[in-house]
Amino acid sequence: MHDSSKIILKWILPLLVLSMVAISGAGYYVDQNIEGTGVYFCPPCGCSGDHIEHENEGFCEYCNMPLIEEKETALLELENYLAEQFRGSSTHASLYSRVVYPTLFGGVFLGVISIFFFRKKSIEFFLALYIIVWSLFGLKFQMFGTSYSLHFDIKTAFIPISFLLLLGPLLYFHSRNLLEDNFSFSKTDWLHFIPGLATFLYYMIMYFSSPEARTGHLHTDFDPYWVILEQFGGVASLVVYMSVSIQQINKLNGSQERKKNETQWLTRFYFGTYAILLVWVTNLTINAVFFEMKSSTITYFSLWVTLCIYMYWIGVEVFRNEKVLILKNFNSKRVDSSELQQFKEKIREIMEDEKPYTDPNLTLRKLAEHLGMKPKQLSGLINASFQKNFYSYVNEYRLEEVKQLLIDKDMGHLTIVAIAEKAGFNSKSTFNSYFKKETGMTPKEFKLQSDSKG
């Protein structure tokens, strides 16, 4: 096992789990051994009322958040200290306006223009989507998760732009795309995105539901139940998919030195992701245990700062590792003529000697794997070399095979349909129409004409 992967699996992952257990244990101790004071206050969200004491349960008059009961001793002192620091300092406000917001908007902007506007040379597709998902998570939280926006309509909590359950699959497919020479996204791969789609549908339904229905789905006047579950689900998704991806690196490191740059990047990528996971889990657990998921600005402040560092770091890595993370799409005009000639000779030799076209289930992906290249690359080379698409090119060979079999007297016992199937055609109607289009006659007419000449 690669040393870096061993460190992640044997040390960082257990540390992540232990941190959750330790913080939960501390919370349990607090609940069992530290009694409430009978005084209620606003959760430390950074609003102007989080230092005001209340004798009864209720809601903060400044941010309308549910009041929580104070705990005695150290926890009370910590809460008051944090609230005072945030209320009395402008540092966190300036960090939001100068760092957090620009980074989140920049992440969405960079990912979108990379996918839709710079197709010839862009950031690896799954990495671009990964950046967008993180950025949208941060932006949505800012829309309904800070003291600046607590007076927004509850409807904003259900805007369908949160896709945390896609983080794990996107990281996984980013790894596969870099490590596998013949990677192609298959139909079954879409199954990995079902949880993310389910989240999107939930938010869509709730967003267009009645106000009463939306209110019924809230954990408090601040957090929907689903937001809590989604965040812990996002953490679990990343941990599981990252562990699977690390196993991919372990399989490659010993045998494929040519993937050295890719594996080095992915190892650093996983370390960075585990760092933000550790901060995220710590914030979530503290918020759940000590503040009943009612704290926003203070407990999440370190997450947004860490996320910004993480996003900037990915941006720097993209430009430092341009050969790995900036992918150029196939452009036939840039392909050297000698390269095209070599390709023509190679594919012609395979088609004539091995006859892969006789497989009725032959696909672009199958032939690309046989040739040791990516499907998109093969499609581009066929188009540049023969001015045809994949199926036109393959069907030409099938047609010539049918012609040879029709005039072969040893094949006289076979029906025309059987001959077509032997050549690789899997549809009688498609074969008949294609044959007549290319030859100007039906297969039967061609056979009769050949027999008369013979």
mmCIF file with all atom_site columns, C-alpha atoms in Angstrom, residues 91-104:
data_model
loop_
_atom_site.group_PDB
_atom_site.id
_atom_site.type_symbol
_atom_site.label_atom_id
_atom_site.label_alt_id
_atom_site.label_comp_id
_atom_site.label_asym_id
_atom_site.label_entity_id
_atom_site.label_seq_id
_atom_site.pdbx_PDB_ins_code
_atom_site.Cartn_x
_atom_site.Cartn_y
_atom_site.Cartn_z
_atom_site.occupancy
_atom_site.B_iso_or_equiv
_atom_site.pdbx_formal_charge
_atom_site.auth_seq_id
_atom_site.auth_comp_id
_atom_site.auth_asym_id
_atom_site.auth_atom_id
_atom_site.pdbx_PDB_model_num
ATOM 1  C CA . THR A 1 91  ? -12.943 40.643 11.823 1.00 0.00 ? 91  THR A CA 1
ATOM 2  C CA . HIS A 1 92  ? -15.510 37.955 11.080 1.00 0.00 ? 92  HIS A CA 1
ATOM 3  C CA . ALA A 1 93  ? -17.708 40.415 9.169  1.00 0.00 ? 93  ALA A CA 1
ATOM 4  C CA . SER A 1 94  ? -14.833 41.564 6.980  1.00 0.00 ? 94  SER A CA 1
ATOM 5  C CA . LEU A 1 95  ? -13.776 37.960 6.353  1.00 0.00 ? 95  LEU A CA 1
ATOM 6  C CA . TYR A 1 96  ? -17.256 37.156 5.108  1.00 0.00 ? 96  TYR A CA 1
ATOM 7  C CA . SER A 1 97  ? -17.448 40.145 2.763  1.00 0.00 ? 97  SER A CA 1
ATOM 8  C CA . ARG A 1 98  ? -13.850 40.010 1.541  1.00 0.00 ? 98  ARG A CA 1
ATOM 9  C CA . VAL A 1 99  ? -13.050 36.301 1.559  1.00 0.00 ? 99  VAL A CA 1
ATOM 10 C CA . VAL A 1 100 ? -15.990 33.926 2.076  1.00 0.00 ? 100 VAL A CA 1
ATOM 11 C CA . TYR A 1 101 ? -18.535 35.431 -0.333 1.00 0.00 ? 101 TYR A CA 1
ATOM 12 C CA . PRO A 1 102 ? -16.044 36.122 -3.177 1.00 0.00 ? 102 PRO A CA 1
ATOM 13 C CA . THR A 1 103 ? -14.648 32.594 -2.850 1.00 0.00 ? 103 THR A CA 1
ATOM 14 C CA . LEU A 1 104 ? -18.067 30.932 -2.989 1.00 0.00 ? 104 LEU A CA 1
#
